[in-house]
Short mmCIF file of C-alpha atoms in Angstrom, two decimals:
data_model
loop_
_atom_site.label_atom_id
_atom_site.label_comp_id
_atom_site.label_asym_id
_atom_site.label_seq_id
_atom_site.Cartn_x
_atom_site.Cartn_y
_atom_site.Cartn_z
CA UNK A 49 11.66 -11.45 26.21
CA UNK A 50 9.79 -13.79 28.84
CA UNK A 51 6.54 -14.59 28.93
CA UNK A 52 3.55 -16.21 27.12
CA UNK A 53 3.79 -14.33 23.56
CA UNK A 54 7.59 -14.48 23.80
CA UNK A 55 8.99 -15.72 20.55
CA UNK A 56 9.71 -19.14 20.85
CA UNK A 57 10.43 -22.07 18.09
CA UNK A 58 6.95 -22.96 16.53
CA UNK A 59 6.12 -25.02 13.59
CA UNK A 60 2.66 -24.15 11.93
CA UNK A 61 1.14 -27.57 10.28
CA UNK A 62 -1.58 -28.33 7.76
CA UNK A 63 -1.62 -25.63 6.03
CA UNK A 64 -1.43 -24.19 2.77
CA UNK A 65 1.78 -22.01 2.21
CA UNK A 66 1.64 -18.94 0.26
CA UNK A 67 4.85 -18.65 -1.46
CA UNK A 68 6.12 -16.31 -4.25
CA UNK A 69 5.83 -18.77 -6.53
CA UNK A 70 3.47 -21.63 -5.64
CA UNK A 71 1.08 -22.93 -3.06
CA UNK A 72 2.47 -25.26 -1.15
CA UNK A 73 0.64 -27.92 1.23
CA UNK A 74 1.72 -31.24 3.00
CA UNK A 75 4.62 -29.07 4.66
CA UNK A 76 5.11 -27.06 8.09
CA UNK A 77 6.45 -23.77 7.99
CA UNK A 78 9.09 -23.49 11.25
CA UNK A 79 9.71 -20.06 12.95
CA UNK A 80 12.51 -19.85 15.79
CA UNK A 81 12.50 -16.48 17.71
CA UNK A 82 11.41 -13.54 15.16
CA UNK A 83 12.83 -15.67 12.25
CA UNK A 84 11.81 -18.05 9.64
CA UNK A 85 13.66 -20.97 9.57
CA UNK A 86 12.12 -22.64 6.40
CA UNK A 87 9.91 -25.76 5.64
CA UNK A 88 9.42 -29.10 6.34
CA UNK A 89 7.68 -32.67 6.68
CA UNK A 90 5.66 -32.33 9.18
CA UNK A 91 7.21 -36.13 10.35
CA UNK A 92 10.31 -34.62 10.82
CA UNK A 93 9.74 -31.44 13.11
CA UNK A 94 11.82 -31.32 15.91
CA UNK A 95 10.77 -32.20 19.32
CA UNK A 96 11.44 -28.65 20.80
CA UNK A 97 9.09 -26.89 18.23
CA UNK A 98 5.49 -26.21 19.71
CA UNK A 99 3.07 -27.12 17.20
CA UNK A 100 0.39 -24.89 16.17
CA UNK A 101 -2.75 -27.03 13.93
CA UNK A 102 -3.39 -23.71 11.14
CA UNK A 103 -6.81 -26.12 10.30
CA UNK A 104 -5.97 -26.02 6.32
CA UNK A 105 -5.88 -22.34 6.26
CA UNK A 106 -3.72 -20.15 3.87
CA UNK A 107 -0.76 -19.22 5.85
CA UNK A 108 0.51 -16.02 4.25
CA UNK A 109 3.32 -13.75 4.60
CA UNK A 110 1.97 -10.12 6.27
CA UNK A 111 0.58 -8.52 4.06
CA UNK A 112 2.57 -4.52 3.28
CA UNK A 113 -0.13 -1.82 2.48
CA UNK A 114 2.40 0.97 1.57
CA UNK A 115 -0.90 3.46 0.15
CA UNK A 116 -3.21 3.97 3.02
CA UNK A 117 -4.66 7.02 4.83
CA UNK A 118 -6.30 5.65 7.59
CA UNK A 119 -9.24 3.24 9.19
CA UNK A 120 -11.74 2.78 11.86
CA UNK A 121 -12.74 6.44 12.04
CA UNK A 122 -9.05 7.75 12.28
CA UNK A 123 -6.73 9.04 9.73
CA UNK A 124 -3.04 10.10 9.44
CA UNK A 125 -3.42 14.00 8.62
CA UNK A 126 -4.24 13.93 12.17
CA UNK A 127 -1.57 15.32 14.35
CA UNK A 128 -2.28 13.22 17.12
CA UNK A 129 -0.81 9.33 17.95
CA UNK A 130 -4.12 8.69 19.20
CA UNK A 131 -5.40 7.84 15.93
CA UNK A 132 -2.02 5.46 15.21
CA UNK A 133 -3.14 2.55 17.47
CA UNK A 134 -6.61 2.80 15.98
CA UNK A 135 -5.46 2.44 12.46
CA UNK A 136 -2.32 0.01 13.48
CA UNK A 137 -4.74 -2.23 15.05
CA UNK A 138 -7.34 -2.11 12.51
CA UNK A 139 -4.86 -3.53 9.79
CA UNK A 140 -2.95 -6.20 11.94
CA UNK A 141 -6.35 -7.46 12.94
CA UNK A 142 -6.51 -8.07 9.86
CA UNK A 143 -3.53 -10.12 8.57
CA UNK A 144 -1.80 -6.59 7.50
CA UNK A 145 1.68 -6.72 9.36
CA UNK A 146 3.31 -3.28 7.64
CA UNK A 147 2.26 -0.35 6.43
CA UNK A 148 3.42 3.37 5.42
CA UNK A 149 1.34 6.22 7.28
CA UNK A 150 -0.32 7.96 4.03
CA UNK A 151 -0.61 11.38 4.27
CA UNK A 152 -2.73 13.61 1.72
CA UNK A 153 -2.75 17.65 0.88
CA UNK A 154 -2.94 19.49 3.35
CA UNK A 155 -1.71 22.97 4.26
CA UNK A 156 2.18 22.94 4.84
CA UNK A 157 2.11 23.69 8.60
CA UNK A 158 -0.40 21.02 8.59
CA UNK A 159 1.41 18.36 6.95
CA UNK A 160 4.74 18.78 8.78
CA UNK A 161 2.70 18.29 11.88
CA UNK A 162 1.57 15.27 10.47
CA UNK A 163 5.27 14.26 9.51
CA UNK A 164 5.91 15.10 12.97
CA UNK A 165 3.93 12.85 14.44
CA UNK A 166 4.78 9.93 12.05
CA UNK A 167 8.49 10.38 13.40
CA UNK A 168 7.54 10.39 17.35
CA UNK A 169 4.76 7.17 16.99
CA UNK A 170 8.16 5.65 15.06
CA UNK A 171 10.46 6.38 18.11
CA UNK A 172 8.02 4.88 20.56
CA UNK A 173 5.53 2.61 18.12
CA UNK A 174 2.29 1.60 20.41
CA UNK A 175 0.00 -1.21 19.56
CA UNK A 176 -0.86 -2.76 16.05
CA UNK A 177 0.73 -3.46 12.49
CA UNK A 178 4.39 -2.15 11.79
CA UNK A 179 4.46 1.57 11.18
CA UNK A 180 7.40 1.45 8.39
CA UNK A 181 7.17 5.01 7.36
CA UNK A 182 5.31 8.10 5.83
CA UNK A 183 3.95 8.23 2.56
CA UNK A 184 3.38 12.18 1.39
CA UNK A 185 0.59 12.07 -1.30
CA UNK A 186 0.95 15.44 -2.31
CA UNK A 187 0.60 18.63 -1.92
CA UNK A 188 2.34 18.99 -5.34
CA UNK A 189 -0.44 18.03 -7.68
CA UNK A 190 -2.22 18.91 -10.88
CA UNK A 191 -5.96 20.64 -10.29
CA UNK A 192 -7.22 18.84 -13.01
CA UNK A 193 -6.46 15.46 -11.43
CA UNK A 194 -7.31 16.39 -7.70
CA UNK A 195 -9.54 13.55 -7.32
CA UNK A 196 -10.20 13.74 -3.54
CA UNK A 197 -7.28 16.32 -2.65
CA UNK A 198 -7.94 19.47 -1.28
CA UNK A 199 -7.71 21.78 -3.93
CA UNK A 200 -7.12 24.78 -1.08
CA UNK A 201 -3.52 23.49 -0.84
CA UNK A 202 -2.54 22.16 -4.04
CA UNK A 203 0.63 24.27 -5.07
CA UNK A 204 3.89 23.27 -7.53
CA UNK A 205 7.38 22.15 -6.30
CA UNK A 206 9.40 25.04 -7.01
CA UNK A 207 7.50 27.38 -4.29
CA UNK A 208 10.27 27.54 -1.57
CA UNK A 209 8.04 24.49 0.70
CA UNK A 210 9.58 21.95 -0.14
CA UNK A 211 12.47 21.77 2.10
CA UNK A 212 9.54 22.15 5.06
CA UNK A 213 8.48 18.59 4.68
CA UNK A 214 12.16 17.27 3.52
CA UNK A 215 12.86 17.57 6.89
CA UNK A 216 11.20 14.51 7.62
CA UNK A 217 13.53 12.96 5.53
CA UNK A 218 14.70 9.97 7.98
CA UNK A 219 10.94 8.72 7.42
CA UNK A 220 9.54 9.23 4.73
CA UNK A 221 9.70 6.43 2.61
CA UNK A 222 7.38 7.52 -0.50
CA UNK A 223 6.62 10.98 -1.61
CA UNK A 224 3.97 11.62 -4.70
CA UNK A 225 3.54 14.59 -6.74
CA UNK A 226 3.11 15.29 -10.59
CA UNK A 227 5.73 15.43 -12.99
CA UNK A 228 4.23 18.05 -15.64
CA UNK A 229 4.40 20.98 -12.62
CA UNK A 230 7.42 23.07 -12.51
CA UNK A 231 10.21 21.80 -9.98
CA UNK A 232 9.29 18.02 -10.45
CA UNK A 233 12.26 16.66 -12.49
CA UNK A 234 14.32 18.72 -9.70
CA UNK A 235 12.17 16.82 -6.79
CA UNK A 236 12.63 13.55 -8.21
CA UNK A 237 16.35 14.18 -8.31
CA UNK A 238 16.77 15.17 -4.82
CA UNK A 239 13.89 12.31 -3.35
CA UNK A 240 16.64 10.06 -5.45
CA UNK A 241 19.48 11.77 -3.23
CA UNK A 242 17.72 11.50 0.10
CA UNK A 243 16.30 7.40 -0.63
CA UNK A 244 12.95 9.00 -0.95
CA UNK A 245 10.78 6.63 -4.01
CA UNK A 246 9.90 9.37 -5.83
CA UNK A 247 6.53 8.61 -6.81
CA UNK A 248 4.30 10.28 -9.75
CA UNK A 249 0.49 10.71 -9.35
CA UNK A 250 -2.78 13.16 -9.20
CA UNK A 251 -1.29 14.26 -12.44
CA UNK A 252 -2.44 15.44 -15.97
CA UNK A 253 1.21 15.12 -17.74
CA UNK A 254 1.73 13.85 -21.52
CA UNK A 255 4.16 11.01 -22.00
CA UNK A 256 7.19 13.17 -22.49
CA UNK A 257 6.40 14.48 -19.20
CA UNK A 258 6.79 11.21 -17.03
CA UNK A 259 9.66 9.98 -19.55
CA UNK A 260 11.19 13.41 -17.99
CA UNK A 261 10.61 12.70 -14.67
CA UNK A 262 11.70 8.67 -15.04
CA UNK A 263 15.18 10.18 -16.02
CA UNK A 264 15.62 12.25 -13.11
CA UNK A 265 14.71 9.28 -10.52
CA UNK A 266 11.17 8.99 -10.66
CA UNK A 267 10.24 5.02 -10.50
CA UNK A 268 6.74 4.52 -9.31
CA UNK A 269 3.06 5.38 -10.15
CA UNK A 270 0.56 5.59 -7.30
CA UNK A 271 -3.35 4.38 -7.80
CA UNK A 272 -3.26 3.93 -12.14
CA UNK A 273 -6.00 5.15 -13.81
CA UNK A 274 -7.40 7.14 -10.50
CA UNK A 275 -6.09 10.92 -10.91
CA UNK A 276 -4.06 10.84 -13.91
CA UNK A 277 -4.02 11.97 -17.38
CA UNK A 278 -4.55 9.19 -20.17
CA UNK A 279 -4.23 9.37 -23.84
CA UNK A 280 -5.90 13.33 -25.84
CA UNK A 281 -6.49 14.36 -29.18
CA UNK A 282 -4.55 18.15 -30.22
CA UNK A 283 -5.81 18.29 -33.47
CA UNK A 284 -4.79 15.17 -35.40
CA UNK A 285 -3.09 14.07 -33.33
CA UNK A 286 -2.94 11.51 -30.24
CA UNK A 287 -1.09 12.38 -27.30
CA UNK A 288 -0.29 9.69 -24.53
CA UNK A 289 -0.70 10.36 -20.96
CA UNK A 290 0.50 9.35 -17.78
CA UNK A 291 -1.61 6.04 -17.61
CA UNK A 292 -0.12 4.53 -20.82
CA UNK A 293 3.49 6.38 -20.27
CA UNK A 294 3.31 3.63 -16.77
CA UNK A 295 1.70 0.98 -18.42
CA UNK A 296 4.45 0.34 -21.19
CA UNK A 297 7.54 1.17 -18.98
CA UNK A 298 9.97 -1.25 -18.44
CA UNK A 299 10.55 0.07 -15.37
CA UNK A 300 8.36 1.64 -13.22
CA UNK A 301 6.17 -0.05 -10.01
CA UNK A 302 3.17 1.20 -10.02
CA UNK A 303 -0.31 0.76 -8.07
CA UNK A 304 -3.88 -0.22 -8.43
CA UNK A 305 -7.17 0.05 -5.70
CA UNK A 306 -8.48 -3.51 -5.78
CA UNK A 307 -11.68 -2.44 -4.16
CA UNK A 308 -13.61 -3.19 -7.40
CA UNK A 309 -15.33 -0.13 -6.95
CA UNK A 310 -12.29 2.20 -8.57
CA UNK A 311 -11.73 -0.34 -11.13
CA UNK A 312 -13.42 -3.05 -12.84
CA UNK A 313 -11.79 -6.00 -13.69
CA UNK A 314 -11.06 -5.29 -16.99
CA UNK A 315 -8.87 -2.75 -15.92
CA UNK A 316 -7.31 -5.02 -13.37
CA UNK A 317 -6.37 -7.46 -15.65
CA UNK A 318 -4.78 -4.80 -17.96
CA UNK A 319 -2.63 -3.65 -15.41
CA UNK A 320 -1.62 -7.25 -14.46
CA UNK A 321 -0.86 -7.98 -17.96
CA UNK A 322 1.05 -4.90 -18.61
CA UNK A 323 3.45 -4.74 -15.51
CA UNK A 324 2.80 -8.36 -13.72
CA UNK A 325 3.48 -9.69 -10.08
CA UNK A 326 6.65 -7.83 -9.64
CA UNK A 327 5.91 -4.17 -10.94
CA UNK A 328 2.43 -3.99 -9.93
CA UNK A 329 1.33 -3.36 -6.09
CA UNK A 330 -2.06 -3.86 -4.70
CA UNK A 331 -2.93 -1.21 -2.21
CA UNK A 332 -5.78 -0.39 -0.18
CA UNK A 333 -5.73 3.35 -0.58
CA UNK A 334 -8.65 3.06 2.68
CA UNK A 335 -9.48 6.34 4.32
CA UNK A 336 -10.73 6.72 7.99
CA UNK A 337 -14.38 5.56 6.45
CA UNK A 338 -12.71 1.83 6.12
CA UNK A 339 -14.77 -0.63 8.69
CA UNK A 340 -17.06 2.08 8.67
CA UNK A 341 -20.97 1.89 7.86
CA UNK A 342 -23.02 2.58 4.64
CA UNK A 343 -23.97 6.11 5.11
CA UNK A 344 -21.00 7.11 7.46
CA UNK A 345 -19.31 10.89 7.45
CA UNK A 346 -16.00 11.04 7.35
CA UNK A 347 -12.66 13.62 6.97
CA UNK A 348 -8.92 13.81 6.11
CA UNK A 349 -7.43 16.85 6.54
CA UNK A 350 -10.18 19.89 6.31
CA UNK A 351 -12.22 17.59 3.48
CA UNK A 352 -14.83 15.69 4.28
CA UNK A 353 -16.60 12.82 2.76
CA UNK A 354 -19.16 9.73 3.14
CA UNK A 355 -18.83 6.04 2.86
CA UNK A 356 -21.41 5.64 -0.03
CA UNK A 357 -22.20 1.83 -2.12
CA UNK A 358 -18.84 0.38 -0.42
CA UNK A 359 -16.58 3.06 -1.15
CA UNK A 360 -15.37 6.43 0.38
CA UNK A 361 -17.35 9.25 -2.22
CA UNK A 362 -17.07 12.99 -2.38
CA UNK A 363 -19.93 15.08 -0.58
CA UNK A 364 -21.16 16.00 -4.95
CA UNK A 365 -20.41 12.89 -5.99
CA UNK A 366 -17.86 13.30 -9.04
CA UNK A 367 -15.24 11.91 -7.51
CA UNK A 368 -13.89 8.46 -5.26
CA UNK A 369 -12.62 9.50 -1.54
CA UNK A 370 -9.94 6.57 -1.29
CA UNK A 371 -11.52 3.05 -0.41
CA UNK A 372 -13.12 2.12 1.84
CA UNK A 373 -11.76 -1.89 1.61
CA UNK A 374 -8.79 -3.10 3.15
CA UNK A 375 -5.87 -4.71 1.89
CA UNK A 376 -6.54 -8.00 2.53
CA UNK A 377 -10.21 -8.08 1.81
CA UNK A 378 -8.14 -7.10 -2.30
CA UNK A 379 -6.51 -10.79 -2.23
CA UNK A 380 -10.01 -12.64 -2.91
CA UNK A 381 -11.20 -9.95 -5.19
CA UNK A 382 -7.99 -10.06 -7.64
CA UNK A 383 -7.79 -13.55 -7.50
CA UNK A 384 -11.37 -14.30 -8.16
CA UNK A 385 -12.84 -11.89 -10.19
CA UNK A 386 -9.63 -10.65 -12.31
CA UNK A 387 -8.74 -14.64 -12.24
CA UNK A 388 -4.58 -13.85 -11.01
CA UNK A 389 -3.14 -16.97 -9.56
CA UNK A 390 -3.61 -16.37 -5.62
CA UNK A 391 0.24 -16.92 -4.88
CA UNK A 392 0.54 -13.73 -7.19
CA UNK A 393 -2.25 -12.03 -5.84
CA UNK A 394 -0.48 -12.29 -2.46
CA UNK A 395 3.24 -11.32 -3.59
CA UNK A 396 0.74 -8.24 -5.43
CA UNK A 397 -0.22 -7.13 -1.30
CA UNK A 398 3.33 -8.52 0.24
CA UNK A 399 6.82 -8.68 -1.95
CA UNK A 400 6.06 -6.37 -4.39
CA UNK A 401 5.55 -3.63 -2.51
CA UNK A 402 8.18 -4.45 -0.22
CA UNK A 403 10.88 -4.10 -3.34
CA UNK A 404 9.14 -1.10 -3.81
CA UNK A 405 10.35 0.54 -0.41
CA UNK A 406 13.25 -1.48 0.06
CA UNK A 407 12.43 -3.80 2.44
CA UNK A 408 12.51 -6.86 0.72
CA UNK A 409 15.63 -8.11 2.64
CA UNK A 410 13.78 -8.76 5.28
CA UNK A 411 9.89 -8.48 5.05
CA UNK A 412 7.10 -9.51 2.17
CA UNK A 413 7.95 -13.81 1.88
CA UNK A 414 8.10 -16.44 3.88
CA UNK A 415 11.85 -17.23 3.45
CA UNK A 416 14.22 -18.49 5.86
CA UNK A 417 15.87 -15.69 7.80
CA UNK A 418 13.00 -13.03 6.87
CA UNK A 419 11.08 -11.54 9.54
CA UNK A 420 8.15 -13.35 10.95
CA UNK A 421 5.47 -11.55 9.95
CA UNK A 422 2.71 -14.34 9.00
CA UNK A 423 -1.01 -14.08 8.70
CA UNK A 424 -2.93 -16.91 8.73
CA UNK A 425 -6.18 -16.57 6.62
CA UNK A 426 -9.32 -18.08 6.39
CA UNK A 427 -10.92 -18.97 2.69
CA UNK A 428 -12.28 -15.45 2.52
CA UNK A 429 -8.82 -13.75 3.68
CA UNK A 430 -10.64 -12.71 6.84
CA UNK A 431 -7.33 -13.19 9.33
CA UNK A 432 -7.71 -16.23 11.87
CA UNK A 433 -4.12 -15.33 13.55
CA UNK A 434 -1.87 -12.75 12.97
CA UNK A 435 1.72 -13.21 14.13
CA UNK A 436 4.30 -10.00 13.89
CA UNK A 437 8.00 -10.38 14.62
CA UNK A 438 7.05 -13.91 15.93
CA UNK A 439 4.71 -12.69 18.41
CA UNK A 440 1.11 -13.21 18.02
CA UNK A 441 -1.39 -10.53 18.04
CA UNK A 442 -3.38 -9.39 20.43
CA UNK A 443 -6.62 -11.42 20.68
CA UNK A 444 -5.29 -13.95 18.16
#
């Protein structure tokens, strides 16, 4: 492509590179076209490279926010690709470069026009972040763990629906229901078939439950400790829940809302501990009432909710609605107040969940030949320039 935001070969100086592994500074990270070429004294850079001064800021790989519903007053269980480019634009503003279009209980019609939409916004994407595919949160949860789901809708897997919203196969990326309801081990299995991450959440299974569902192709745990079972006494005796069946597996990826509203920092740290930088994704889990003021109504689907002491609240209070914070607003918070090294903290919001989907090949580091998807943050992670595919944002 011509033009002035045509990719070109660029070389972004004096700044501090956010790798997997380590900070780096005193190099320039080069870019040719929509690829990363790889680092470099800045001495040495080619004459052809146009040099872009980063003013010691982090410079960070995109950030991948594969658990969000929505922002700026718009929110994907609406049928409509008028709310995309709000929500799109809301995250790449804000260093987020990819995300998955989260999409929570709703009634079946409902969410397959939801689906629907996800697959035409795909075909044609507008403005804004990288639409990589749909995440279905639900509608196949446990009651007692609704959290924030409509409880109208909530129904089991083995009710003759499910092949409704498995027609949206080619993009959905994540699906999420709980394994204790009858038909789950049998979902799993067939998300496994299709390349579907069968995900488990929203649930109020015992151990044996999610061992059950792990065997059958289950492999990752949306939003731990937020709408799922944890360890109950019958009689004598103790019997594990979800929570601790994810936090001792050697195997699942699993999720946490960084807002430090849903979880302190004690909890944080546990999870980090438990799973580390590779297993464990930060997500954002925002609703439409992200950017939003104190006070501020808001909906998904038929429920609505209010933006209440920094987070998204039911109308009776018992419950979260989702966040309110986005993802990269999670980096400072982990990183400062749960004390994870920041280069983790990053491949938490970037790499991780990248593996998770499969995308690693090509998006979540700043390696040579992977996408160019860079963010360049200020001290508080509040994006200075956003660059997607090699292209700079809009307004960067």
């Amino acid at each position: 492509m011509n033009g002035p935001n045509a990719p070109g070969a660029i070389a972004l100086t004096n700044g501090r590179i956010i790798l997997p592994d380590r900070v780096v500074e005193g190099q320039a990270l080069l870019l040719t076209g929509e690829v990363i070429v790889g680092m470099m004294k800045p001495a040495n850079i080619p004459g052809e490279f146009a040099i872009v001064d980063t003013g010691g800021r982090y410079i960070s790989p995109g950030l991948i926010d594969i658990h969000i519903h929505g922002a700026a007053g718009a929110s994907f269980n609406e049928p409509d690709v008028g709310a995309f480019p709000r929500i799109a634009s809301a995250c790449l503003e804000r260093g987020i470069t990819s995300i998955l279009a989260t999409i929570a209980t709703a009634a079946i019609p409902d969410l397959v026009a939801c689906l629907g939409t996800v697959r035409d916004w795909m075909a044609s994407p507008g403005a804004g972040c990288a639409i990589l595919g749909a995440h279905l949160e639900g509608p196949y949860f446990a009651m007692a763990q609704k959290g924030a789901q409509d409880p109208k809708h909530l129904r089991h897997a083995d009710d003759g629906t499910v092949d409704q919203v498995l027609a949206f196969s080619d993009i959905m990326r994540i699906m999420t229901f709980a394994p204790e309801l009858p038909g789950a081990t049998a979902l799993a299995a067939r998300l496994t078939s299709l390349g579907i991450v069968p995900a488990m959440g929203h649930s109020d299974a015992r151990d044996t439950d999610v061992h059950r569902a792990v065997d059958c192709g289950a492999r990752h745990a949306i939003h731990l400790w937020s709408g799922q079972s944890s360890t109950i006494r019958e009689g004598a005796w103790r019997k594990p829940g979800m929570l601790e069946a994810s936090l001792v597996s050697d195997t699942l990826t699993a999720e946490i809302i960084a807002d430090n509203r849903h979880l302190p920092p004690t909890l944080m740290k546990l999870a980090w501990k438990c799973l580390g930088p590779d297993r464990l994704c930060l997500i954002s889990d925002a609703t439409s009432g992200a950017g939003l003021p104190e006070g501020s109504p808001f909906t998904m689907g038929d429920m609505e909710y209010v933006v209440e002491g920094g987070v998204g609240m039911t109308l009776n209070r018992t419950s979260f609605a989702g966040s309110t914070t986005l993802l990269n607003q999670m980096v400072p918070i982990v990183h400062r107040e749960v004390g994870i090294p920041l280069h983790e903290a990053v491949r938490m919001a970037s790499l991780t969940p990248a593996r998770v989907i499969g995308v690693d090949g090509r998006k979540g580091s700043l390696e040579p030949g992977k996408v160019a998807d860079i963010a360049i943050f200020d001290e508080d992670f509040s994006a200075w320039r956003t660059m997607i595919g090699g292209r700079w944002a809009a307004g960067s």
